[in-house]
PDB file of C-alpha atoms and ligand atoms in Angstrom:
ATOM      1  CA  MET A1312      99.225-162.795 -27.684  1.00 80.00           C
ATOM      2  CA  SER A1313      98.502-165.499 -30.226  1.00 93.00           C
ATOM      3  CA  VAL A1314      95.316-167.049 -31.522  1.00 98.00           C
ATOM      4  CA  ILE A1315      94.816-170.495 -30.024  1.00 98.00           C
ATOM      5  CA  ILE A1316      93.829-172.954 -32.755  1.00 98.00           C
ATOM      6  CA  ASP A1317      90.962-175.063 -31.412  1.00 98.00           C
ATOM      7  CA  GLY A1318      91.664-178.586 -32.651  1.00 98.00           C
ATOM      8  CA  ASN A1319      88.722-180.059 -30.755  1.00 98.00           C
ATOM      9  CA  LYS A1320      86.302-177.744 -32.523  1.00 98.00           C
ATOM     10  CA  ILE A1321      87.794-178.178 -36.000  1.00 98.00           C
ATOM     11  CA  ALA A1322      87.924-181.958 -35.533  1.00 98.00           C
ATOM     12  CA  GLN A1323      84.258-181.921 -34.522  1.00 98.00           C
ATOM     13  CA  ASP A1324      83.410-179.943 -37.688  1.00 98.00           C
ATOM     14  CA  ILE A1325      85.212-182.527 -39.781  1.00 98.00           C
ATOM     15  CA  ARG A1326      83.530-185.467 -38.071  1.00 98.00           C
ATOM     16  CA  ARG A1327      80.176-183.813 -38.688  1.00 98.00           C
ATOM     17  CA  SER A1328      80.877-183.415 -42.390  1.00 98.00           C
ATOM     18  CA  VAL A1329      82.137-187.004 -42.619  1.00 98.00           C
ATOM     19  CA  ARG A1330      78.941-188.179 -40.918  1.00 98.00           C
ATOM     20  CA  GLU A1331      76.775-186.292 -43.423  1.00 98.00           C
ATOM     21  CA  GLU A1332      78.799-187.523 -46.386  1.00 98.00           C
ATOM     22  CA  THR A1333      78.670-191.085 -45.051  1.00 98.00           C
ATOM     23  CA  LEU A1334      74.895-190.952 -44.815  1.00 98.00           C
ATOM     24  CA  VAL A1335      74.627-189.986 -48.490  1.00 98.00           C
ATOM     25  CA  PHE A1336      77.244-192.587 -49.493  1.00 98.00           C
ATOM     26  CA  LYS A1337      75.428-195.373 -47.644  1.00 98.00           C
ATOM     27  CA  GLU A1338      72.116-194.486 -49.252  1.00 98.00           C
ATOM     28  CA  LYS A1339      73.616-194.378 -52.704  1.00 97.00           C
ATOM     29  CA  THR A1340      75.779-197.514 -52.542  1.00 97.00           C
ATOM     30  CA  GLY A1341      74.552-199.607 -49.614  1.00 97.00           C
ATOM     31  CA  ILE A1342      78.167-199.751 -48.429  1.00 98.00           C
ATOM     32  CA  VAL A1343      78.948-199.085 -44.754  1.00 98.00           C
ATOM     33  CA  PRO A1344      82.549-197.868 -44.379  1.00 98.00           C
ATOM     34  CA  GLY A1345      84.426-200.311 -42.125  1.00 98.00           C
ATOM     35  CA  LEU A1346      87.600-199.736 -40.111  1.00 98.00           C
ATOM     36  CA  ALA A1347      89.651-202.445 -38.392  1.00 98.00           C
ATOM     37  CA  VAL A1348      91.864-201.185 -35.581  1.00 98.00           C
ATOM     38  CA  VAL A1349      94.505-203.591 -34.345  1.00 98.00           C
ATOM     39  CA  LEU A1350      96.159-203.126 -30.970  1.00 98.00           C
ATOM     40  CA  VAL A1351      98.922-205.461 -29.815  1.00 98.00           C
ATOM     41  CA  GLY A1352      99.697-205.300 -26.096  1.00 98.00           C
ATOM     42  CA  GLU A1353      98.447-202.976 -23.396  1.00 96.00           C
ATOM     43  CA  ASP A1354     100.271-199.671 -23.754  1.00 96.00           C
ATOM     44  CA  PRO A1355      98.006-197.252 -21.830  1.00 95.00           C
ATOM     45  CA  ALA A1356      98.366-194.345 -24.291  1.00 95.00           C
ATOM     46  CA  SER A1357      97.642-196.637 -27.256  1.00 97.00           C
ATOM     47  CA  GLN A1358      94.538-197.921 -25.465  1.00 97.00           C
ATOM     48  CA  VAL A1359      93.269-194.346 -25.097  1.00 97.00           C
ATOM     49  CA  TYR A1360      93.902-193.522 -28.773  1.00 98.00           C
ATOM     50  CA  VAL A1361      92.326-196.747 -30.038  1.00 98.00           C
ATOM     51  CA  GLY A1362      89.298-196.171 -27.819  1.00 98.00           C
ATOM     52  CA  ARG A1363      88.869-192.708 -29.298  1.00 98.00           C
ATOM     53  CA  LYS A1364      89.102-194.098 -32.823  1.00 98.00           C
ATOM     54  CA  ALA A1365      86.308-196.606 -32.148  1.00 98.00           C
ATOM     55  CA  LYS A1366      84.177-193.851 -30.614  1.00 98.00           C
ATOM     56  CA  ALA A1367      84.692-191.600 -33.642  1.00 98.00           C
ATOM     57  CA  CYS A1368      83.683-194.465 -35.968  1.00 98.00           C
ATOM     58  CA  ALA A1369      80.412-194.863 -34.090  1.00 98.00           C
ATOM     59  CA  GLU A1370      79.807-191.119 -34.263  1.00 98.00           C
ATOM     60  CA  VAL A1371      80.225-190.889 -38.045  1.00 98.00           C
ATOM     61  CA  GLY A1372      78.306-194.096 -38.769  1.00 98.00           C
ATOM     62  CA  PHE A1373      81.111-196.518 -39.653  1.00 98.00           C
ATOM     63  CA  LEU A1374      81.446-200.154 -38.781  1.00 98.00           C
ATOM     64  CA  SER A1375      84.462-200.510 -36.515  1.00 98.00           C
ATOM     65  CA  ARG A1376      86.132-203.684 -35.378  1.00 98.00           C
ATOM     66  CA  GLU A1377      88.767-203.727 -32.665  1.00 98.00           C
ATOM     67  CA  TYR A1378      91.331-206.533 -32.547  1.00 98.00           C
ATOM     68  CA  LYS A1379      93.072-206.544 -29.168  1.00 98.00           C
ATOM     69  CA  LEU A1380      95.916-209.028 -29.243  1.00 98.00           C
ATOM     70  CA  PRO A1381      98.199-210.069 -26.372  1.00 98.00           C
ATOM     71  CA  ALA A1382     101.652-208.471 -26.066  1.00 98.00           C
ATOM     72  CA  ASP A1383     103.360-211.775 -26.965  1.00 98.00           C
ATOM     73  CA  THR A1384     101.567-212.116 -30.332  1.00 98.00           C
ATOM     74  CA  SER A1385     103.980-213.389 -32.987  1.00 98.00           C
ATOM     75  CA  GLU A1386     104.757-211.634 -36.252  1.00 98.00           C
ATOM     76  CA  GLU A1387     103.229-214.593 -38.145  1.00 98.00           C
ATOM     77  CA  GLU A1388      99.964-214.333 -36.224  1.00 98.00           C
ATOM     78  CA  LEU A1389      99.696-210.619 -36.902  1.00 98.00           C
ATOM     79  CA  LEU A1390     100.540-211.114 -40.590  1.00 98.00           C
ATOM     80  CA  ARG A1391      97.782-213.723 -40.789  1.00 98.00           C
ATOM     81  CA  LEU A1392      95.261-211.267 -39.328  1.00 98.00           C
ATOM     82  CA  ILE A1393      96.330-208.548 -41.783  1.00 98.00           C
ATOM     83  CA  ASN A1394      95.950-210.982 -44.657  1.00 98.00           C
ATOM     84  CA  ASP A1395      92.423-211.869 -43.490  1.00 98.00           C
ATOM     85  CA  LEU A1396      91.509-208.183 -43.203  1.00 98.00           C
ATOM     86  CA  ASN A1397      92.976-207.461 -46.648  1.00 98.00           C
ATOM     87  CA  HIS A1398      90.407-209.916 -48.017  1.00 98.00           C
ATOM     88  CA  ASP A1399      87.502-208.914 -45.762  1.00 98.00           C
ATOM     89  CA  GLN A1400      84.852-207.191 -47.882  1.00 97.00           C
ATOM     90  CA  PHE A1401      83.365-205.354 -44.885  1.00 98.00           C
ATOM     91  CA  ILE A1402      86.682-203.730 -43.962  1.00 98.00           C
ATOM     92  CA  HIS A1403      87.874-200.751 -46.021  1.00 98.00           C
ATOM     93  CA  GLY A1404      90.548-199.419 -43.687  1.00 98.00           C
ATOM     94  CA  ILE A1405      93.161-201.265 -41.614  1.00 98.00           C
ATOM     95  CA  LEU A1406      95.038-199.492 -38.854  1.00 98.00           C
ATOM     96  CA  VAL A1407      97.706-201.237 -36.782  1.00 98.00           C
ATOM     97  CA  GLN A1408      98.353-198.995 -33.801  1.00 98.00           C
ATOM     98  CA  LEU A1409     102.060-198.228 -33.257  1.00 98.00           C
ATOM     99  CA  PRO A1410     104.365-198.858 -31.499  1.00 97.00           C
ATOM    100  CA  LEU A1411     104.377-202.653 -31.799  1.00 98.00           C
ATOM    101  CA  PRO A1412     106.141-205.008 -29.354  1.00 98.00           C
ATOM    102  CA  ARG A1413     109.768-205.661 -30.279  1.00 97.00           C
ATOM    103  CA  GLN A1414     109.332-209.248 -31.517  1.00 98.00           C
ATOM    104  CA  ILE A1415     107.300-207.844 -34.422  1.00 98.00           C
ATOM    105  CA  ALA A1416     109.040-206.085 -37.336  1.00 98.00           C
ATOM    106  CA  THR A1417     106.937-202.958 -37.881  1.00 98.00           C
ATOM    107  CA  ASP A1418     108.122-202.548 -41.496  1.00 98.00           C
ATOM    108  CA  LYS A1419     106.942-206.024 -42.440  1.00 98.00           C
ATOM    109  CA  ILE A1420     103.505-205.459 -40.944  1.00 98.00           C
ATOM    110  CA  ILE A1421     103.012-202.092 -42.634  1.00 98.00           C
ATOM    111  CA  ALA A1422     104.155-203.507 -45.973  1.00 98.00           C
ATOM    112  CA  ALA A1423     101.612-206.330 -45.662  1.00 98.00           C
ATOM    113  CA  ILE A1424      98.601-203.975 -45.527  1.00 98.00           C
ATOM    114  CA  ASP A1425      96.816-203.598 -48.878  1.00 98.00           C
ATOM    115  CA  PRO A1426      97.722-200.053 -50.037  1.00 98.00           C
ATOM    116  CA  HIS A1427      94.019-199.450 -50.801  1.00 98.00           C
ATOM    117  CA  LYS A1428      93.177-200.165 -47.142  1.00 98.00           C
ATOM    118  CA  ASP A1429      96.227-198.376 -45.716  1.00 98.00           C
ATOM    119  CA  VAL A1430      94.316-195.501 -44.078  1.00 98.00           C
ATOM    120  CA  ASP A1431      97.465-194.562 -42.116  1.00 98.00           C
ATOM    121  CA  GLY A1432      99.339-193.957 -45.376  1.00 98.00           C
ATOM    122  CA  PHE A1433     102.413-195.730 -43.974  1.00 98.00           C
ATOM    123  CA  ASN A1434     102.747-198.471 -46.605  1.00 98.00           C
ATOM    124  CA  PRO A1435     105.741-197.883 -48.941  1.00 98.00           C
ATOM    125  CA  TYR A1436     103.360-197.594 -51.915  1.00 98.00           C
ATOM    126  CA  ASN A1437     101.626-194.636 -50.297  1.00 98.00           C
ATOM    127  CA  VAL A1438     104.865-193.149 -48.963  1.00 98.00           C
ATOM    128  CA  GLY A1439     106.141-193.212 -52.543  1.00 98.00           C
ATOM    129  CA  GLY A1440     102.907-191.597 -53.668  1.00 98.00           C
ATOM    130  CA  LEU A1441     103.374-188.852 -51.102  1.00 98.00           C
ATOM    131  CA  VAL A1442     106.875-188.158 -52.372  1.00 97.00           C
ATOM    132  CA  THR A1443     105.706-187.821 -55.975  1.00 96.00           C
ATOM    133  CA  GLY A1444     102.499-186.038 -55.032  1.00 91.00           C
ATOM    134  CA  SER A1445      99.672-188.564 -55.487  1.00 93.00           C
ATOM    135  CA  PRO A1446      99.229-190.999 -52.581  1.00 96.00           C
ATOM    136  CA  LEU A1447      96.004-192.976 -52.058  1.00 97.00           C
ATOM    137  CA  PHE A1448      96.141-191.845 -48.396  1.00 98.00           C
ATOM    138  CA  VAL A1449      97.966-189.059 -46.579  1.00 98.00           C
ATOM    139  CA  PRO A1450      98.999-190.022 -43.004  1.00 98.00           C
ATOM    140  CA  CYS A1451      96.385-188.821 -40.493  1.00 98.00           C
ATOM    141  CA  THR A1452      98.445-186.568 -38.224  1.00 98.00           C
ATOM    142  CA  PRO A1453     100.158-184.653 -41.077  1.00 98.00           C
ATOM    143  CA  ARG A1454      96.827-184.353 -42.904  1.00 98.00           C
ATOM    144  CA  GLY A1455      95.315-182.935 -39.715  1.00 98.00           C
ATOM    145  CA  ILE A1456      98.161-180.446 -39.322  1.00 98.00           C
ATOM    146  CA  MET A1457      97.681-179.183 -42.889  1.00 98.00           C
ATOM    147  CA  GLU A1458      94.003-178.626 -42.150  1.00 98.00           C
ATOM    148  CA  LEU A1459      94.841-176.675 -38.980  1.00 98.00           C
ATOM    149  CA  ILE A1460      97.261-174.469 -40.925  1.00 98.00           C
ATOM    150  CA  ALA A1461      94.734-173.968 -43.742  1.00 98.00           C
ATOM    151  CA  ARG A1462      92.149-172.769 -41.227  1.00 96.00           C
ATOM    152  CA  THR A1463      94.433-169.983 -40.016  1.00 96.00           C
ATOM    153  CA  GLY A1464      93.997-168.516 -43.502  1.00 96.00           C
ATOM    154  CA  ILE A1465      97.745-168.116 -44.087  1.00 96.00           C
ATOM    155  CA  THR A1466      99.226-169.164 -47.419  1.00 97.00           C
ATOM    156  CA  LEU A1467     102.271-171.399 -47.289  1.00 98.00           C
ATOM    157  CA  SER A1468     103.758-170.483 -50.653  1.00 98.00           C
ATOM    158  CA  GLY A1469     107.193-168.929 -50.155  1.00 98.00           C
ATOM    159  CA  LYS A1470     107.043-169.203 -46.358  1.00 98.00           C
ATOM    160  CA  ASP A1471     109.824-170.663 -44.241  1.00 98.00           C
ATOM    161  CA  ALA A1472     108.557-173.867 -42.619  1.00 99.00           C
ATOM    162  CA  VAL A1473     110.684-175.684 -40.060  1.00 99.00           C
ATOM    163  CA  VAL A1474     109.897-179.210 -38.890  1.00 99.00           C
ATOM    164  CA  VAL A1475     111.572-180.414 -35.698  1.00 98.00           C
ATOM    165  CA  GLY A1476     111.611-184.220 -35.754  1.00 98.00           C
ATOM    166  CA  ARG A1477     112.024-186.683 -38.620  1.00 98.00           C
ATOM    167  CA  SER A1478     109.760-189.635 -37.810  1.00 97.00           C
ATOM    168  CA  ASN A1479     108.046-191.603 -40.561  1.00 97.00           C
ATOM    169  CA  ILE A1480     104.665-190.881 -38.918  1.00 96.00           C
ATOM    170  CA  VAL A1481     104.938-187.095 -38.664  1.00 98.00           C
ATOM    171  CA  GLY A1482     108.227-185.332 -39.444  1.00 98.00           C
ATOM    172  CA  LYS A1483     108.969-186.692 -42.912  1.00 98.00           C
ATOM    173  CA  PRO A1484     105.401-186.675 -44.276  1.00 98.00           C
ATOM    174  CA  ILE A1485     104.566-183.188 -42.964  1.00 98.00           C
ATOM    175  CA  ALA A1486     107.757-181.874 -44.573  1.00 98.00           C
ATOM    176  CA  LEU A1487     106.596-183.285 -47.927  1.00 98.00           C
ATOM    177  CA  LEU A1488     103.116-181.786 -47.583  1.00 98.00           C
ATOM    178  CA  LEU A1489     104.530-178.348 -46.725  1.00 98.00           C
ATOM    179  CA  LEU A1490     106.861-178.630 -49.708  1.00 98.00           C
ATOM    180  CA  ALA A1491     103.917-179.515 -51.960  1.00 97.00           C
ATOM    181  CA  GLN A1492     102.349-176.199 -50.863  1.00 98.00           C
ATOM    182  CA  ASN A1493     105.543-174.371 -51.949  1.00 98.00           C
ATOM    183  CA  ALA A1494     106.934-173.645 -48.494  1.00 98.00           C
ATOM    184  CA  THR A1495     110.713-173.573 -48.072  1.00 98.00           C
ATOM    185  CA  VAL A1496     111.144-176.538 -45.762  1.00 98.00           C
ATOM    186  CA  THR A1497     113.876-177.345 -43.251  1.00 98.00           C
ATOM    187  CA  ILE A1498     113.895-180.559 -41.208  1.00 98.00           C
ATOM    188  CA  CYS A1499     115.727-180.451 -37.875  1.00 98.00           C
ATOM    189  CA  HIS A1500     116.696-183.384 -35.667  1.00 98.00           C
ATOM    190  CA  SER A1501     118.930-184.387 -32.765  1.00 96.00           C
ATOM    191  CA  LYS A1502     122.126-183.712 -34.752  1.00 98.00           C
ATOM    192  CA  THR A1503     121.095-180.231 -35.913  1.00 98.00           C
ATOM    193  CA  LYS A1504     123.835-177.824 -34.852  1.00 97.00           C
ATOM    194  CA  ASP A1505     122.136-174.607 -33.813  1.00 98.00           C
ATOM    195  CA  LEU A1506     118.471-175.499 -33.388  1.00 98.00           C
ATOM    196  CA  PRO A1507     117.299-172.119 -32.017  1.00 98.00           C
ATOM    197  CA  ALA A1508     118.935-170.311 -34.955  1.00 98.00           C
ATOM    198  CA  VAL A1509     116.985-172.466 -37.419  1.00 98.00           C
ATOM    199  CA  THR A1510     113.629-172.477 -35.614  1.00 98.00           C
ATOM    200  CA  SER A1511     113.784-168.690 -35.105  1.00 98.00           C
ATOM    201  CA  ARG A1512     113.527-168.240 -38.882  1.00 98.00           C
ATOM    202  CA  ALA A1513     110.306-170.258 -39.137  1.00 98.00           C
ATOM    203  CA  ASP A1514     107.075-168.628 -40.273  1.00 98.00           C
ATOM    204  CA  VAL A1515     105.543-172.049 -39.607  1.00 98.00           C
ATOM    205  CA  LEU A1516     107.077-174.234 -36.910  1.00 99.00           C
ATOM    206  CA  ILE A1517     106.095-177.882 -36.451  1.00 99.00           C
ATOM    207  CA  ALA A1518     107.299-179.493 -33.220  1.00 98.00           C
ATOM    208  CA  ALA A1519     107.215-183.294 -33.439  1.00 98.00           C
ATOM    209  CA  VAL A1520     109.957-184.566 -31.173  1.00 97.00           C
ATOM    210  CA  GLY A1521     108.396-186.066 -28.068  1.00 96.00           C
ATOM    211  CA  LYS A1522     110.286-183.962 -25.507  1.00 97.00           C
ATOM    212  CA  ALA A1523     108.106-181.945 -23.144  1.00 97.00           C
ATOM    213  CA  ARG A1524     108.325-178.151 -23.542  1.00 97.00           C
ATOM    214  CA  MET A1525     111.596-178.172 -25.492  1.00 98.00           C
ATOM    215  CA  ILE A1526     110.511-175.346 -27.809  1.00 98.00           C
ATOM    216  CA  THR A1527     110.878-172.163 -25.781  1.00 98.00           C
ATOM    217  CA  ALA A1528     109.971-168.556 -26.662  1.00 98.00           C
ATOM    218  CA  ASP A1529     113.557-167.621 -27.622  1.00 98.00           C
ATOM    219  CA  MET A1530     113.357-170.264 -30.403  1.00 98.00           C
ATOM    220  CA  VAL A1531     110.224-168.817 -32.004  1.00 98.00           C
ATOM    221  CA  LYS A1532     109.798-165.942 -34.449  1.00 98.00           C
ATOM    222  CA  GLU A1533     107.326-163.209 -33.510  1.00 98.00           C
ATOM    223  CA  GLY A1534     103.959-163.972 -35.140  1.00 98.00           C
ATOM    224  CA  ALA A1535     104.838-167.532 -36.250  1.00 98.00           C
ATOM    225  CA  VAL A1536     102.305-170.349 -36.663  1.00 98.00           C
ATOM    226  CA  VAL A1537     103.334-172.959 -34.075  1.00 98.00           C
ATOM    227  CA  ILE A1538     101.948-176.504 -34.358  1.00 99.00           C
ATOM    228  CA  ASP A1539     102.627-178.750 -31.390  1.00 98.00           C
ATOM    229  CA  VAL A1540     102.495-182.466 -32.173  1.00 98.00           C
ATOM    230  CA  GLY A1541     103.996-183.689 -28.875  1.00 97.00           C
ATOM    231  CA  VAL A1542     101.882-185.654 -26.413  1.00 96.00           C
ATOM    232  CA  ASN A1543     104.121-186.097 -23.383  1.00 96.00           C
ATOM    233  CA  ARG A1544     102.808-187.511 -20.125  1.00 94.00           C
ATOM    234  CA  LEU A1545     104.400-185.653 -17.195  1.00 94.00           C
ATOM    235  CA  ASP A1546     105.205-187.208 -13.807  1.00 93.00           C
ATOM    236  CA  ASN A1547     102.145-185.475 -12.335  1.00 94.00           C
ATOM    237  CA  GLY A1548      99.958-187.303 -14.859  1.00 91.00           C
ATOM    238  CA  LYS A1549      99.209-184.225 -16.971  1.00 94.00           C
ATOM    239  CA  LEU A1550      99.862-183.936 -20.705  1.00 96.00           C
ATOM    240  CA  ALA A1551     102.376-181.472 -22.110  1.00 97.00           C
ATOM    241  CA  GLY A1552     103.318-180.711 -25.686  1.00 98.00           C
ATOM    242  CA  ASP A1553     106.786-180.226 -27.144  1.00 98.00           C
ATOM    243  CA  VAL A1554     106.184-176.457 -26.887  1.00 98.00           C
ATOM    244  CA  ALA A1555     106.419-174.405 -23.683  1.00 98.00           C
ATOM    245  CA  PHE A1556     102.879-173.200 -24.276  1.00 98.00           C
ATOM    246  CA  ASP A1557     102.499-170.094 -22.085  1.00 98.00           C
ATOM    247  CA  GLU A1558     105.696-168.314 -23.089  1.00 98.00           C
ATOM    248  CA  VAL A1559     105.425-169.264 -26.776  1.00 98.00           C
ATOM    249  CA  ALA A1560     101.735-168.265 -26.912  1.00 98.00           C
ATOM    250  CA  ALA A1561     102.789-164.770 -25.836  1.00 98.00           C
ATOM    251  CA  LYS A1562     104.994-164.471 -28.933  1.00 98.00           C
ATOM    252  CA  ALA A1563     103.482-166.616 -31.709  1.00 98.00           C
ATOM    253  CA  GLY A1564     100.716-165.581 -34.106  1.00 98.00           C
ATOM    254  CA  TYR A1565      98.878-168.907 -33.893  1.00 98.00           C
ATOM    255  CA  ILE A1566      99.466-171.881 -31.633  1.00 98.00           C
ATOM    256  CA  THR A1567      97.886-175.301 -31.040  1.00 98.00           C
ATOM    257  CA  PRO A1568      97.321-176.480 -27.457  1.00 98.00           C
ATOM    258  CA  VAL A1569      98.007-179.950 -26.015  1.00 98.00           C
ATOM    259  CA  PRO A1570      95.590-181.543 -25.433  1.00 97.00           C
ATOM    260  CA  GLY A1571      92.985-180.240 -27.849  1.00 98.00           C
ATOM    261  CA  GLY A1572      95.184-179.409 -30.839  1.00 98.00           C
ATOM    262  CA  VAL A1573      96.667-181.954 -33.227  1.00 98.00           C
ATOM    263  CA  GLY A1574      95.492-185.118 -31.355  1.00 98.00           C
ATOM    264  CA  PRO A1575      91.780-184.849 -32.167  1.00 98.00           C
ATOM    265  CA  MET A1576      92.644-183.922 -35.772  1.00 98.00           C
ATOM    266  CA  THR A1577      94.538-187.206 -36.201  1.00 98.00           C
ATOM    267  CA  ILE A1578      91.354-189.078 -35.414  1.00 98.00           C
ATOM    268  CA  ALA A1579      89.114-186.850 -37.553  1.00 98.00           C
ATOM    269  CA  MET A1580      91.422-187.386 -40.550  1.00 98.00           C
ATOM    270  CA  LEU A1581      91.361-191.131 -39.948  1.00 99.00           C
ATOM    271  CA  MET A1582      87.586-190.906 -40.440  1.00 99.00           C
ATOM    272  CA  LYS A1583      88.103-188.963 -43.690  1.00 98.00           C
ATOM    273  CA  ASN A1584      90.653-191.503 -44.928  1.00 98.00           C
ATOM    274  CA  THR A1585      88.362-194.410 -44.078  1.00 98.00           C
ATOM    275  CA  LEU A1586      85.473-192.871 -45.999  1.00 98.00           C
ATOM    276  CA  ASP A1587      87.858-192.300 -48.926  1.00 98.00           C
ATOM    277  CA  ALA A1588      88.862-195.975 -48.659  1.00 98.00           C
ATOM    278  CA  ALA A1589      85.230-197.110 -48.810  1.00 98.00           C
ATOM    279  CA  LYS A1590      84.714-194.950 -51.895  1.00 98.00           C
ATOM    280  CA  MET A1591      87.639-196.753 -53.559  1.00 96.00           C
ATOM    281  CA  THR A1592      85.897-200.128 -53.196  1.00 87.00           C
ATOM    282  CA  ARG A1593      86.621-202.063 -56.348  1.00 59.00           C
TER     283      ARG A1593
HETATM  284  N1  L34 B 645      99.242-196.681 -36.711  1.00 83.03           N
HETATM  285  N2  L34 B 645      99.812-195.522 -34.820  1.00 83.03           N
HETATM  286  C1  L34 B 645      99.189-195.554 -36.008  1.00 83.03           C
HETATM  287  N3  L34 B 645      98.528-194.488 -36.512  1.00 83.03           N
HETATM  288  C2  L34 B 645      98.461-193.334 -35.805  1.00 83.03           C
HETATM  289  O1  L34 B 645      97.866-192.260 -36.335  1.00 83.03           O
HETATM  290  C3  L34 B 645      99.062-193.281 -34.544  1.00 83.03           C
HETATM  291  N4  L34 B 645      98.985-192.175 -33.723  1.00 83.03           N
HETATM  292  C4  L34 B 645     100.171-191.825 -32.934  1.00 83.03           C
HETATM  293  C5  L34 B 645     100.586-193.074 -32.143  1.00 83.03           C
HETATM  294  N5  L34 B 645     100.471-194.302 -32.910  1.00 83.03           N
HETATM  295  C6  L34 B 645      99.772-194.393 -34.082  1.00 83.03           C
HETATM  296  C7  L34 B 645      97.886-191.738 -33.107  1.00 83.03           C
HETATM  297  O2  L34 B 645      96.755-192.121 -33.373  1.00 83.03           O
HETATM  298  C8  L34 B 645      99.643-190.721 -32.046  1.00 83.03           C
HETATM  299  N6  L34 B 645      98.191-190.811 -32.162  1.00 83.03           N
HETATM  300  C9  L34 B 645      97.308-190.043 -31.375  1.00 83.03           C
HETATM  301  C10 L34 B 645      95.931-190.130 -31.517  1.00 83.03           C
HETATM  302  C11 L34 B 645      95.082-189.376 -30.729  1.00 83.03           C
HETATM  303  C12 L34 B 645      95.572-188.510 -29.800  1.00 83.03           C
HETATM  304  C13 L34 B 645      96.947-188.388 -29.652  1.00 83.03           C
HETATM  305  C14 L34 B 645      97.796-189.147 -30.450  1.00 83.03           C
HETATM  306  C15 L34 B 645      94.622-187.743 -28.946  1.00 83.03           C
HETATM  307  O3  L34 B 645      93.431-187.954 -29.000  1.00 83.03           O
HETATM  308  N7  L34 B 645      95.120-186.836 -28.101  1.00 83.03           N
HETATM  309  C16 L34 B 645      94.306-186.038 -27.205  1.00 83.03           C
HETATM  310  C17 L34 B 645      94.634-186.337 -25.758  1.00 83.03           C
HETATM  311  C18 L34 B 645      94.548-187.786 -25.404  1.00 83.03           C
HETATM  312  C19 L34 B 645      94.843-188.091 -23.962  1.00 83.03           C
HETATM  313  O4  L34 B 645      94.189-187.491 -23.083  1.00 83.03           O
HETATM  314  O5  L34 B 645      95.738-188.922 -23.694  1.00 83.03           O
HETATM  315  C20 L34 B 645      94.598-184.556 -27.480  1.00 83.03           C
HETATM  316  O6  L34 B 645      93.713-183.734 -27.232  1.00 83.03           O
HETATM  317  O7  L34 B 645      95.726-184.267 -27.900  1.00 83.03           O
END
């Protein structure tokens, strides 16, 4: 039976330390860290995530501004807002919640965010920095995953780490972070030939695909650290991860639940990144 990694509890710890650090920072500088969260359209999941981000800002003592734009917002309108926020002295972090409606080119929007305010770490400047090892910001979900792994007490150096999924938000950046910690990293995706053969070798397995319960016990090595990034809404309204939790928990060494694993860490790390952004104020 594995240890269940409590993401809610660790995220709460992190928010508490950000709150304390923010208090000291405000007293010393008079600067209140400010986060702008932009949501285009009415995707229900995005609304939940954005709501949680605003709530976390209030908890740690940040200014937060929410920009809720209609689904038919044009690319030009959104670019204009980003430009305004880039020049807004009260805003240190800008987060444009993804996915965006199809009339808007996501790449263009991300590239328009000032790299010093890019608390998502998605701007090409920061992606480049991640590749070479010195980004201004590490993307929130991968940063949260690294913290969860660190808290198990295992060392990554020399371990086999397997990432299932190659998105720009999770798969690619987490692979780079694991590599930076000297893990031997394999990235799997939909064209991978024998997925179970690869995942079964993993000391650390990251599931970031978006397919409910696709990682089954036969695909997992005994004692592995299993991190489940999937947030899949089932027909019955419940959430399920990419990992078949019960059977994998019986075999893994450590496992994250969904909900209550990676999700809350994403938001806690956004708070950390926003405080870092405020400290960079030039
Ligand atoms: N720009 N877009 C941008 N940055 C991000 O970092 C995100 N992401 C992903 C989607 N789009 C984004 C998020 O914020 C996913 N994501 C996210 C954030 C929070 C949670 C899940 C995903 C979360 O709080 N999950 C809860 C359950 C929430 C529920 O009940 O629906 C959990 O315990 O897993």
